[in-house]
Coordinates of N, CA and C in Angstrom, one line a residue:
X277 N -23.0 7.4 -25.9 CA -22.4 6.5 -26.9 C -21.5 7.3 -28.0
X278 N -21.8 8.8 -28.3 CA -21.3 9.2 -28.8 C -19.7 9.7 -28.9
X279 N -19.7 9.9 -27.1 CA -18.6 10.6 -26.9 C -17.2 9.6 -26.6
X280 N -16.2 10.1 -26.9 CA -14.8 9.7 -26.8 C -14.4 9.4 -25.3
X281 N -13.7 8.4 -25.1 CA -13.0 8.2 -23.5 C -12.3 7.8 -23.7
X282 N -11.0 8.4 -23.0 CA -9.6 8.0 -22.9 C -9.1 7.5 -21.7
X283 N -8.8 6.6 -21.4 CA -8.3 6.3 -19.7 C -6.2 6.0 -19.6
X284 N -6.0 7.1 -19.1 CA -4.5 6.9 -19.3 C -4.1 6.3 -17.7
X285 N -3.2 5.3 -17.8 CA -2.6 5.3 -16.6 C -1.4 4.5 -16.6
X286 N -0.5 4.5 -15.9 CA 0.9 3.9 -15.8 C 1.0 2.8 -15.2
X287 N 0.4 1.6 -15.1 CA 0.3 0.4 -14.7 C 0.1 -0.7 -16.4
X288 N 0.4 -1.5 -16.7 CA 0.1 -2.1 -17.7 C -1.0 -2.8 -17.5
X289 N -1.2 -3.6 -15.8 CA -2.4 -4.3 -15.1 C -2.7 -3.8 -14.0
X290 N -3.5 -3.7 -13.6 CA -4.2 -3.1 -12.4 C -5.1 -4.1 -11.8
X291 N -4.7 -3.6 -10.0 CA -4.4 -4.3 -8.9 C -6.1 -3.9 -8.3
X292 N -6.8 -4.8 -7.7 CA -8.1 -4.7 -7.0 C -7.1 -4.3 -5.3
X293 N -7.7 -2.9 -4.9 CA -6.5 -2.5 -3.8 C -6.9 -3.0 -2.7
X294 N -8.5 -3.7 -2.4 CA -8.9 -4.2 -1.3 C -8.6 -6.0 -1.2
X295 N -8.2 -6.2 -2.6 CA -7.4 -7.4 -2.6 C -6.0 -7.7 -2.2
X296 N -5.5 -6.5 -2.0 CA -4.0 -6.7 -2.5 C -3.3 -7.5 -0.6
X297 N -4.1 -7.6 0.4 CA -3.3 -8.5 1.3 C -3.8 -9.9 1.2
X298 N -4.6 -9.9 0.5 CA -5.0 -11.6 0.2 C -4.1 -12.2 -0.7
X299 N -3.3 -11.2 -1.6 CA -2.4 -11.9 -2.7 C -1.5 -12.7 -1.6
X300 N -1.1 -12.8 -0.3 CA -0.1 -13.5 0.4 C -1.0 -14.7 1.7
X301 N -2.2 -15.1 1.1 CA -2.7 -16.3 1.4 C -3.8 -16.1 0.7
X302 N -4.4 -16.3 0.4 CA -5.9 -17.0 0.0 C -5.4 -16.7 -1.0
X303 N -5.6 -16.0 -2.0 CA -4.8 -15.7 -3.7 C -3.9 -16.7 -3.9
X304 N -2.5 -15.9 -3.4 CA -1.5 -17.0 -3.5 C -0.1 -16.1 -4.4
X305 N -1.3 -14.9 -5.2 CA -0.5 -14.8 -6.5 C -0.9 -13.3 -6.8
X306 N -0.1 -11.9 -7.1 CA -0.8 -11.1 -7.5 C -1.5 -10.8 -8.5
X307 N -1.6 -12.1 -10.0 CA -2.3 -12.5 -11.1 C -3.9 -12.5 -10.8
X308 N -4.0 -13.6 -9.6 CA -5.3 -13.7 -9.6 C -5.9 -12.7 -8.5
X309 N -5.5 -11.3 -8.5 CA -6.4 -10.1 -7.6 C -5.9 -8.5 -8.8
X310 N -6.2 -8.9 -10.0 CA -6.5 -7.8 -10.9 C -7.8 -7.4 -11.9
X311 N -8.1 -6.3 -12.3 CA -9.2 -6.3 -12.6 C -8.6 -6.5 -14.1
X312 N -10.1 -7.0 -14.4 CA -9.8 -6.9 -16.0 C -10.1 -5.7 -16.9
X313 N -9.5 -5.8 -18.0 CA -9.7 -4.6 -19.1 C -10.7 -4.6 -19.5
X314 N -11.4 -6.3 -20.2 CA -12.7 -6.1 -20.6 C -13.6 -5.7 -20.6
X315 N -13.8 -4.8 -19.9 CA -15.2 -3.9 -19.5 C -14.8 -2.8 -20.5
X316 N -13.7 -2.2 -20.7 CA -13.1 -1.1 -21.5 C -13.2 -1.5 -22.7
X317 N -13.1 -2.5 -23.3 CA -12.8 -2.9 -24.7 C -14.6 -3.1 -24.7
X318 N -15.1 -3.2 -24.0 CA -16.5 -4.0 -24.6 C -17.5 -2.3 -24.2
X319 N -16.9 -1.5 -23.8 CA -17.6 -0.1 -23.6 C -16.8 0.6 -24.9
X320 N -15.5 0.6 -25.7 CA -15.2 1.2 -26.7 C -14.6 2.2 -25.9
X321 N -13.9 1.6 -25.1 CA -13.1 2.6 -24.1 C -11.6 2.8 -24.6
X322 N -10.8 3.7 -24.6 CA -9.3 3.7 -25.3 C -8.6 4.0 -24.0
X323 N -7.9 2.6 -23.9 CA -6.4 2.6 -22.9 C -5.4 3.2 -23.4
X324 N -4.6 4.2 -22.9 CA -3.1 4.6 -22.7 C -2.3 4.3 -21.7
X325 N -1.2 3.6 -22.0 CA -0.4 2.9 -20.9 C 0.7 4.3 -20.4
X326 N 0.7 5.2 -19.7 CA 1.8 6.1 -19.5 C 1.8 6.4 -18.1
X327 N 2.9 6.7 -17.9 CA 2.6 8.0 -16.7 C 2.7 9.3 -16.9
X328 N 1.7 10.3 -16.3 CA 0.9 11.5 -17.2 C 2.2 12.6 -16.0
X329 N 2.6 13.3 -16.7 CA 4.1 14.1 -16.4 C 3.2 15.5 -15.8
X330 N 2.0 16.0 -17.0 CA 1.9 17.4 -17.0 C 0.5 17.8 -16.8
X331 N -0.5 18.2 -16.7 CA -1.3 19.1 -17.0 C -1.3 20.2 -17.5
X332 N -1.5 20.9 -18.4 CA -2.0 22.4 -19.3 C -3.3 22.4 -19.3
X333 N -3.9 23.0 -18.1 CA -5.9 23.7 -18.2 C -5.7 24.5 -19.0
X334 N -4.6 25.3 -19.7 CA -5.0 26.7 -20.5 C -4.9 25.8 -21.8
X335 N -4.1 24.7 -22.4 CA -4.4 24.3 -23.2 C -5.2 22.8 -23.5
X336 N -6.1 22.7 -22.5 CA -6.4 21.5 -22.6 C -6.1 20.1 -22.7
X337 N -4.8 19.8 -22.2 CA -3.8 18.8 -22.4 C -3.0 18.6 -21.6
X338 N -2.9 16.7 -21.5 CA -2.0 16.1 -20.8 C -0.6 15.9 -21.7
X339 N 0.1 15.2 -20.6 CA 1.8 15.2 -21.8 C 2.4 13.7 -20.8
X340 N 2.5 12.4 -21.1 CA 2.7 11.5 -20.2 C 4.6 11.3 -20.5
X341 N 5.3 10.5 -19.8 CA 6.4 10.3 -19.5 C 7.4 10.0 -20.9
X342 N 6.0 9.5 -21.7 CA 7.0 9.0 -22.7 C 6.7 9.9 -24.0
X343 N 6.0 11.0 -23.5 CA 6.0 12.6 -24.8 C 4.5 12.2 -25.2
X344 N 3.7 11.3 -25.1 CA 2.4 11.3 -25.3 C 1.8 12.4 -24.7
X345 N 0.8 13.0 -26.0 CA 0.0 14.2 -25.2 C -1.6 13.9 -26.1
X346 N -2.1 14.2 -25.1 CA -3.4 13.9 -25.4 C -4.9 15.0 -24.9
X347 N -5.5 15.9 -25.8 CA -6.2 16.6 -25.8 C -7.5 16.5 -25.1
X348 N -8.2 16.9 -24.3 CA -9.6 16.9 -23.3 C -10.5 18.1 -23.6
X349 N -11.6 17.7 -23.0 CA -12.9 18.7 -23.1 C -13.0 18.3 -21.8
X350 N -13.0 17.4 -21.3 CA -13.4 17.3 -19.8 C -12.2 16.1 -19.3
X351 N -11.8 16.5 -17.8 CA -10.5 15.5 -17.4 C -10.7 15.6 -16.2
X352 N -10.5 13.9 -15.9 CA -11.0 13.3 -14.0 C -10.1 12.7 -13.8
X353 N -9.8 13.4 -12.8 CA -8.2 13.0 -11.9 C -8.8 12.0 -11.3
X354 N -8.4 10.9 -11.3 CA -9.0 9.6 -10.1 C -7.6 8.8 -10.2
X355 N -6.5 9.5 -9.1 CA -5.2 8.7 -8.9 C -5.0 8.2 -7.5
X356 N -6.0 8.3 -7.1 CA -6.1 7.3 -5.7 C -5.2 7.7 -4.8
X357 N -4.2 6.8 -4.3 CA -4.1 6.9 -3.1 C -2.9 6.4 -3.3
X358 N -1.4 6.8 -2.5 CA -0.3 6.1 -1.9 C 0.2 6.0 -0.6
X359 N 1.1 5.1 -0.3 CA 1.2 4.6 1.0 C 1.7 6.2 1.8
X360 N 1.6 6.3 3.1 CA 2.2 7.0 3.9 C 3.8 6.1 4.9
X361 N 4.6 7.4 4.4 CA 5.8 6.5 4.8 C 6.6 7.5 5.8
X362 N 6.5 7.7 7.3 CA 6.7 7.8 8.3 C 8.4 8.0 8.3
X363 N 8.5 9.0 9.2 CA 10.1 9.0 9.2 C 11.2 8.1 10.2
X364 N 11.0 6.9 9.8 CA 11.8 6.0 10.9 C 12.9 6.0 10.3
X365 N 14.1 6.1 11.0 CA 15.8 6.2 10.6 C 15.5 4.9 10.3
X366 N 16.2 4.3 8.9 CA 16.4 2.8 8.6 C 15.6 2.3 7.6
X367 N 14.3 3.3 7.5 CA 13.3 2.5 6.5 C 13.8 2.7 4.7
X368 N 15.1 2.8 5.0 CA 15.3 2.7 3.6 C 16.4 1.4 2.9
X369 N 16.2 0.8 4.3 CA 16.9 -0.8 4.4 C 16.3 -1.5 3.4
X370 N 17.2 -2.4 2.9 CA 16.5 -3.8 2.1 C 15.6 -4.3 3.0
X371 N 14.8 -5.0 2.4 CA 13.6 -5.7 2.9 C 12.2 -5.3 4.2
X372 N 12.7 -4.0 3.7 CA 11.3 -3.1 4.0 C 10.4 -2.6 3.3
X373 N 9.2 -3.1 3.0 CA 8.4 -2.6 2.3 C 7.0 -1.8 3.0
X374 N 6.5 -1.0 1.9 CA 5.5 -0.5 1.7 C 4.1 -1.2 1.1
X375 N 2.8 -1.1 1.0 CA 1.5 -1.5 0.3 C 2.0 -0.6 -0.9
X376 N 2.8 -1.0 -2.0 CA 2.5 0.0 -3.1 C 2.0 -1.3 -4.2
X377 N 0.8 -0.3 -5.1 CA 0.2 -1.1 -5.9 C 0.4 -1.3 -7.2
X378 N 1.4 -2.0 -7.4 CA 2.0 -2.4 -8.4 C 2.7 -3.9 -8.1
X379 N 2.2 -4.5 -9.1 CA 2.2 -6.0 -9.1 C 3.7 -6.9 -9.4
X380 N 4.6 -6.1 -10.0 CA 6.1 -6.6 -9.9 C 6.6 -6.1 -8.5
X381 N 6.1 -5.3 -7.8 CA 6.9 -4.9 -6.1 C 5.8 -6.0 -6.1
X382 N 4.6 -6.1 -5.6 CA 4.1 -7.2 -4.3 C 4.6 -8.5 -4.4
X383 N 4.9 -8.9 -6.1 CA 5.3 -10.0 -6.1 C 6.9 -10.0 -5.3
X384 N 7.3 -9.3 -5.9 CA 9.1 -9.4 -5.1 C 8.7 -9.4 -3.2
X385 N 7.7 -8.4 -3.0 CA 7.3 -8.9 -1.5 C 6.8 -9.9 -1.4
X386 N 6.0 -11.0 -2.2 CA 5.6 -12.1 -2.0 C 7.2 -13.1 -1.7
X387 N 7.5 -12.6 -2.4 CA 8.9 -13.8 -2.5 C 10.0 -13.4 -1.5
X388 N 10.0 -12.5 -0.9 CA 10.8 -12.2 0.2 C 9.7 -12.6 1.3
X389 N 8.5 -12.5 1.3 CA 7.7 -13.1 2.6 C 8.4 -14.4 2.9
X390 N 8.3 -15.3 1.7 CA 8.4 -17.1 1.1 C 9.9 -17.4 1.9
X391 N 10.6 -16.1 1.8 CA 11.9 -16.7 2.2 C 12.3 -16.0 4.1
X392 N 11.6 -15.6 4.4 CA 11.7 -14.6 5.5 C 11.2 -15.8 7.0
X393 N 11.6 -15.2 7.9 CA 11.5 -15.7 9.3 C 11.2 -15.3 10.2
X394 N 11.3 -13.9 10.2 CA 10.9 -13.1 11.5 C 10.5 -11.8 11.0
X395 N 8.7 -11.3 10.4 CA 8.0 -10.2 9.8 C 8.1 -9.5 11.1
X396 N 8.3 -8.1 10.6 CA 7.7 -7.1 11.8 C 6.7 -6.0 10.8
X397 N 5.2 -6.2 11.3 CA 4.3 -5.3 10.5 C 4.3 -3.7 11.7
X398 N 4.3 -3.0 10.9 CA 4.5 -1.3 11.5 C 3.2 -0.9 11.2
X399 N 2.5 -0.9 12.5 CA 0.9 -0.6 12.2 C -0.4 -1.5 12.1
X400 N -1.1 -1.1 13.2 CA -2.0 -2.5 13.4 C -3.4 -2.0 13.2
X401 N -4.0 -1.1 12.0 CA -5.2 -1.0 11.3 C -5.2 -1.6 10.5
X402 N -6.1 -1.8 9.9 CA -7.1 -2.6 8.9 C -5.9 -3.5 7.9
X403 N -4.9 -2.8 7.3 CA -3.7 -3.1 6.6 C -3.3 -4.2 7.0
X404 N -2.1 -3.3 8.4 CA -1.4 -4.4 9.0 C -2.1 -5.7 9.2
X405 N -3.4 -5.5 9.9 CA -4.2 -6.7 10.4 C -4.6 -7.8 9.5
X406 N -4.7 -7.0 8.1 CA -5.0 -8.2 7.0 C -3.9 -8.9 6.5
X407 N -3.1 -8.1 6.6 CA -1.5 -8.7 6.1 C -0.9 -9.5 7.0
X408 N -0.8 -9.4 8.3 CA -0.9 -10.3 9.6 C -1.7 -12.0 9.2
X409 N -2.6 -11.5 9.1 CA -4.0 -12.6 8.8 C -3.2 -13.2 7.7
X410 N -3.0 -13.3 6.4 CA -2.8 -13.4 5.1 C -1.3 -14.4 5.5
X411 N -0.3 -13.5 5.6 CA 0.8 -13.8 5.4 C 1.4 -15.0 6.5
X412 N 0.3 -15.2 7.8 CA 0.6 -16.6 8.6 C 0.2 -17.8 8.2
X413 N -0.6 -17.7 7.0 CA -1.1 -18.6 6.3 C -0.2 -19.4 5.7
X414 N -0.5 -20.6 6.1 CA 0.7 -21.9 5.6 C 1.8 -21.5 5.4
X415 N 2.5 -20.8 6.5 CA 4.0 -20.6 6.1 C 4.2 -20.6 7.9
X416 N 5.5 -20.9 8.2 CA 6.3 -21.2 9.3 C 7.3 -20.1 9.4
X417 N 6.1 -19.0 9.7 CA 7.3 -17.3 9.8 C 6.7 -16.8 11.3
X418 N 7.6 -16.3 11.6 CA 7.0 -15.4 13.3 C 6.6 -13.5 12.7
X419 N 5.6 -13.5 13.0 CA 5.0 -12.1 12.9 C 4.6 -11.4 13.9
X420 N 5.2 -10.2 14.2 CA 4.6 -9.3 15.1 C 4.0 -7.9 14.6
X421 N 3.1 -7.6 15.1 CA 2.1 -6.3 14.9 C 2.9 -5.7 15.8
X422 N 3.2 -4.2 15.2 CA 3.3 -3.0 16.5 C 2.0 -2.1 16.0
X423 N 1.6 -1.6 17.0 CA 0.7 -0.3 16.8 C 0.9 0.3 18.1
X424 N 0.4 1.9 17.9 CA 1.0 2.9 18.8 C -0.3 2.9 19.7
X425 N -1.4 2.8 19.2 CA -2.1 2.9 20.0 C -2.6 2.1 21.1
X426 N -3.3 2.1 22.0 CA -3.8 0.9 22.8 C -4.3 -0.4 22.7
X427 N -5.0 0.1 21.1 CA -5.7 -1.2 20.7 C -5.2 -0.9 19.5
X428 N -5.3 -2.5 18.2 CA -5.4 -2.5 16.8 C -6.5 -2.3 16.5
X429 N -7.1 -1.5 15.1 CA -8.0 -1.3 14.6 C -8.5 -0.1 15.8
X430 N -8.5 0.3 16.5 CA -8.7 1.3 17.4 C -9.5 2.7 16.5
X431 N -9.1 3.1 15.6 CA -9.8 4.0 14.9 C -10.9 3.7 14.2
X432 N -11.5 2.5 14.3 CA -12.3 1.8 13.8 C -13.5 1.3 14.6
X433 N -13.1 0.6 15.3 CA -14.0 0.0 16.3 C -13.9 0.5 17.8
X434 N -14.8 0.0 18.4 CA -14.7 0.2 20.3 C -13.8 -1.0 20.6
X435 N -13.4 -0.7 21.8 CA -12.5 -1.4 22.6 C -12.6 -2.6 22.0
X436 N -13.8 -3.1 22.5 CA -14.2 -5.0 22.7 C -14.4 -5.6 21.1
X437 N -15.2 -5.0 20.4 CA -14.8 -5.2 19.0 C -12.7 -5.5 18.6
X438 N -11.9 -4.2 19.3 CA -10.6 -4.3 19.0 C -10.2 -6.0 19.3
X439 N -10.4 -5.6 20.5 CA -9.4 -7.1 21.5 C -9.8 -8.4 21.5
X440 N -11.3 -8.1 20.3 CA -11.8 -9.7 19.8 C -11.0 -9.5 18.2
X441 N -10.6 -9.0 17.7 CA -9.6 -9.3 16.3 C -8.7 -9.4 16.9
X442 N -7.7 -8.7 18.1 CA -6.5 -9.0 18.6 C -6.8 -10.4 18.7
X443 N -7.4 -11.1 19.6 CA -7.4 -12.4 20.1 C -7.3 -13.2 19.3
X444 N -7.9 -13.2 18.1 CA -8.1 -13.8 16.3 C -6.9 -14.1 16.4
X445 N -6.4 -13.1 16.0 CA -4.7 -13.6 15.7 C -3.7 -13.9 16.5
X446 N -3.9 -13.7 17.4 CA -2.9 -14.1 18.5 C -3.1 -15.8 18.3
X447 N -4.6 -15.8 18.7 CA -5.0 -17.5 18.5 C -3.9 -18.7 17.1
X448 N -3.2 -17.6 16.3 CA -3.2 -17.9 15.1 C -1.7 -17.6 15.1
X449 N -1.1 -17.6 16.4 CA 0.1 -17.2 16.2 C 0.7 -16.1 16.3
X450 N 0.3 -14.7 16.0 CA 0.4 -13.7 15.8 C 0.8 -13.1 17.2
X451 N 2.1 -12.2 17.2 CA 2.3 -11.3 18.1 C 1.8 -10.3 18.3
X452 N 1.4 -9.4 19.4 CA 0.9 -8.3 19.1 C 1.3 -7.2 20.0
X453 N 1.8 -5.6 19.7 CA 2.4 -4.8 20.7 C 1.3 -3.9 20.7
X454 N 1.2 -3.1 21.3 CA 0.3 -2.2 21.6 C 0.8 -1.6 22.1
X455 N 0.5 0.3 22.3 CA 0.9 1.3 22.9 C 2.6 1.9 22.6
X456 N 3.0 1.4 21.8 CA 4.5 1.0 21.3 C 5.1 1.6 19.8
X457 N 5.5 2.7 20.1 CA 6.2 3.3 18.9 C 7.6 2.6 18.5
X458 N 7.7 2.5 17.3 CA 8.7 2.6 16.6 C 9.9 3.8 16.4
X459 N 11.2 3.3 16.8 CA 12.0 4.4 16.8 C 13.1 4.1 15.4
X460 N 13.4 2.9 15.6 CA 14.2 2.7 14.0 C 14.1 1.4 13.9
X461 N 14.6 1.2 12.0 CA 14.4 -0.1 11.8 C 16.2 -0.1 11.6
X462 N 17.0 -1.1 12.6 CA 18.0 -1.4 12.8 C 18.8 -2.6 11.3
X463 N 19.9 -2.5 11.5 CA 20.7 -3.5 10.6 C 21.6 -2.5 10.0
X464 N 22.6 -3.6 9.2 CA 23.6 -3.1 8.3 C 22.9 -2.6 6.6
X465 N 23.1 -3.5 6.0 CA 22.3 -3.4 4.5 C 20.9 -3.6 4.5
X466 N 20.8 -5.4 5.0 CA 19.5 -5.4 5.6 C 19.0 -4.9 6.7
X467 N 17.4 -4.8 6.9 CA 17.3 -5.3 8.3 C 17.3 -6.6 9.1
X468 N 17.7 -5.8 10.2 CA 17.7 -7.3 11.2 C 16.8 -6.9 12.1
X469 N 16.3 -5.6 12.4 CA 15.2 -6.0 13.4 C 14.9 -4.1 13.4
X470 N 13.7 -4.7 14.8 CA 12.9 -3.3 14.7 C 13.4 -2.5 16.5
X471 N 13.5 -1.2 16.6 CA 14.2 -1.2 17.5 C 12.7 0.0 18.2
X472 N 11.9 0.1 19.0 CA 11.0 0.3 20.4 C 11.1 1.6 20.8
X473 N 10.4 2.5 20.9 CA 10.9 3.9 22.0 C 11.6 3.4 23.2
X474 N 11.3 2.2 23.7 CA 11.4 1.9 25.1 C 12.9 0.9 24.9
X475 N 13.3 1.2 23.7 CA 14.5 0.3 24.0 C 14.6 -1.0 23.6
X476 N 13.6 -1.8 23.8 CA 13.3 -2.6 23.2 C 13.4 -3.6 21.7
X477 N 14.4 -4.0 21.4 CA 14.6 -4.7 20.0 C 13.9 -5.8 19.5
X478 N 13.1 -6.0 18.0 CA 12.4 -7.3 18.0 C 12.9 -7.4 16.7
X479 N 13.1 -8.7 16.4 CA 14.3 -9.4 15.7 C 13.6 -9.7 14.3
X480 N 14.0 -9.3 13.4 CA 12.9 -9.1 11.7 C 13.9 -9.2 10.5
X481 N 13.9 -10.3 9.6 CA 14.5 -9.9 8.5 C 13.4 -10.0 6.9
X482 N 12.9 -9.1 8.1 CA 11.8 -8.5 6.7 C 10.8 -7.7 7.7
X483 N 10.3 -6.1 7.3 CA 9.7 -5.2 7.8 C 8.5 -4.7 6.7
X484 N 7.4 -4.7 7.2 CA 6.3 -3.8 6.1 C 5.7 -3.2 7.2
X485 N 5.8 -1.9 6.3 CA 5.0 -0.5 6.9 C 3.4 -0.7 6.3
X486 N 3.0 -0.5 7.2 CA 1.3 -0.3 6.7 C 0.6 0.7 7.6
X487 N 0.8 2.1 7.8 CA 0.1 2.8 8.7 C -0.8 3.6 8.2
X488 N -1.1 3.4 6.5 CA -2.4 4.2 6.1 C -1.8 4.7 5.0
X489 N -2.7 5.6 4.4 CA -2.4 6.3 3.0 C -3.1 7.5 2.7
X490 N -2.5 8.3 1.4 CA -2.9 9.8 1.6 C -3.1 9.8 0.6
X491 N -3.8 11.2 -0.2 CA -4.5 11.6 -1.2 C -3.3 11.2 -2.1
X492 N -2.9 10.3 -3.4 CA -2.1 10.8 -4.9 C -2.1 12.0 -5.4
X493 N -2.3 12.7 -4.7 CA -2.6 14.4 -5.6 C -1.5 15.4 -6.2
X494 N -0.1 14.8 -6.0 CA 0.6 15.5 -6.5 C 0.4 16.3 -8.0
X495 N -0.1 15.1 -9.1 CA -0.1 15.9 -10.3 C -0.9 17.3 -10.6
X496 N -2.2 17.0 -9.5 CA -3.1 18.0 -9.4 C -2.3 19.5 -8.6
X497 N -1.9 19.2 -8.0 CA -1.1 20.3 -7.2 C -0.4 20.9 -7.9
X498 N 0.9 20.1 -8.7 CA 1.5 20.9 -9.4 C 0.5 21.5 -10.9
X499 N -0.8 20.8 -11.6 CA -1.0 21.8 -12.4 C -1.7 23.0 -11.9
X500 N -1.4 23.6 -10.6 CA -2.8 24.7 -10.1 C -4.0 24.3 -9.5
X501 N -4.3 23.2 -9.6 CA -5.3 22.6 -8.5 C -5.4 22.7 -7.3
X502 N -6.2 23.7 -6.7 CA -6.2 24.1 -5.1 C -7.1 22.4 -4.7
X503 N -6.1 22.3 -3.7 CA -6.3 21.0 -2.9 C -6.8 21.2 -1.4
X504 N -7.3 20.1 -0.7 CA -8.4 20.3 0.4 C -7.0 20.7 1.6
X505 N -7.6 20.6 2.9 CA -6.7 21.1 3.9 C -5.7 19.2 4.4
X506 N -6.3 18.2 3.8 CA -5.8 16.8 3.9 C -5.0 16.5 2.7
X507 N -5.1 17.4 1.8 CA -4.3 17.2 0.2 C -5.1 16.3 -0.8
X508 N -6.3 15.8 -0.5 CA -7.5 16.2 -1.3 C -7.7 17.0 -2.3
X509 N -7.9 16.5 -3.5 CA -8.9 17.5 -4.5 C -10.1 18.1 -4.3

């Protein structure tokens, strides 16, 4: 009770991350899948809204984006996780997105879902699968899953567990590729579609990558923090 807590972070609101593919059916809204502050305010917790630029371990101190610096006795990196984003020629087209967790992108991806007709999800683990699930919901859009592997969810489950969630959504409309790399995401400004190792073109004017995510550890890295052999703290 004694001691001081500071929690700095660069989001103004913050996103529940195992929520974040229900915000495009069941939710509806990236409003109603955030946590609230009130646990902070009612623990006598102090928010700083920044993004933290620097670490100094020799002098005890952070330095965030906007010249805020803020002094420690003790300091816990807990910056989670961002998307992994794969080198496909094209993924830097309009209307390809990533799972990043920030609530002004999901919504703009909400609203490009609202207006879209042909989704192509890149990656058929837990992600894609939910976003698949989520985003067929009451909307009149064609979606296909690619995943490289033999099965979705394959790093997860055994076969027959896999091919009873395949069948889920297939049931539900859902396309589904298997065994099937992605070689580029095709079009002029936008995309218009997803193009197959095998040649193969599937017709998308709108793409999300979802093939997993890796350690946030950059800030730690750069202040001297030896990191794990995965980029782990």
């Amino acid at each position: 009770p004694e001691k001081s807590v500071i929690i700095v972070r660069k989001e103004e609101k913050v996103l529940i991350p195992c929520g974040i593919p229900y915000i495009f059916g069941t939710v509806c809204t990236p409003s109603k899948n955030l946590i609230p502050d009130a646990v902070l305010e009612k623990n006598n917790i102090e928010l700083l809204v920044g993004n933290v630029t620097g670490i100094d371990r020799n002098n005890k101190t952070i330095e965030t984006k906007k010249g805020d610096k803020v002094q420690y006795e003790k300091l816990i990196i807990a910056t989670g996780s961002i998307p992994i984003v794969p080198p496909i020629s094209g993924s830097e087209k309009e209307n390809v997105y990533i799972v990043n967790k920030d609530v002004d992108y999901l919504q703009n991806l909400l609203d490009k879902v609202e207006d879209s007709s042909d989704m192509v999800i890149i990656g058929g683990g837990f992600i894609g699968m939910e976003f698949a699930d989520e985003c067929k919901k009451n909307r009149d859009i064609n979606i296909t899953v690619v995943e490289m592997l033999p099965c979705c969810l394959m790093i997860a489950f055994d076969e027959d567990i896999c091919r009873q969630g395949e069948e889920i959504l297939k049931k539900n409309g859902i396309n589904i590729i298997t065994n099937a790399k992605v070689e580029a995401i095709v079009g002029d400004v936008k995309v218009e579609g997803v193009k197959l190792s095998d040649g193969k073109i599937i017709k998308a004017d709108i793409v999300l990558i979802g093939i997993g995510s890796k350690p946030n550890t950059e800030i730690a890295k750069n202040s001297g923090i030896e990191l794990g052999e995965k980029g782990s703290i």
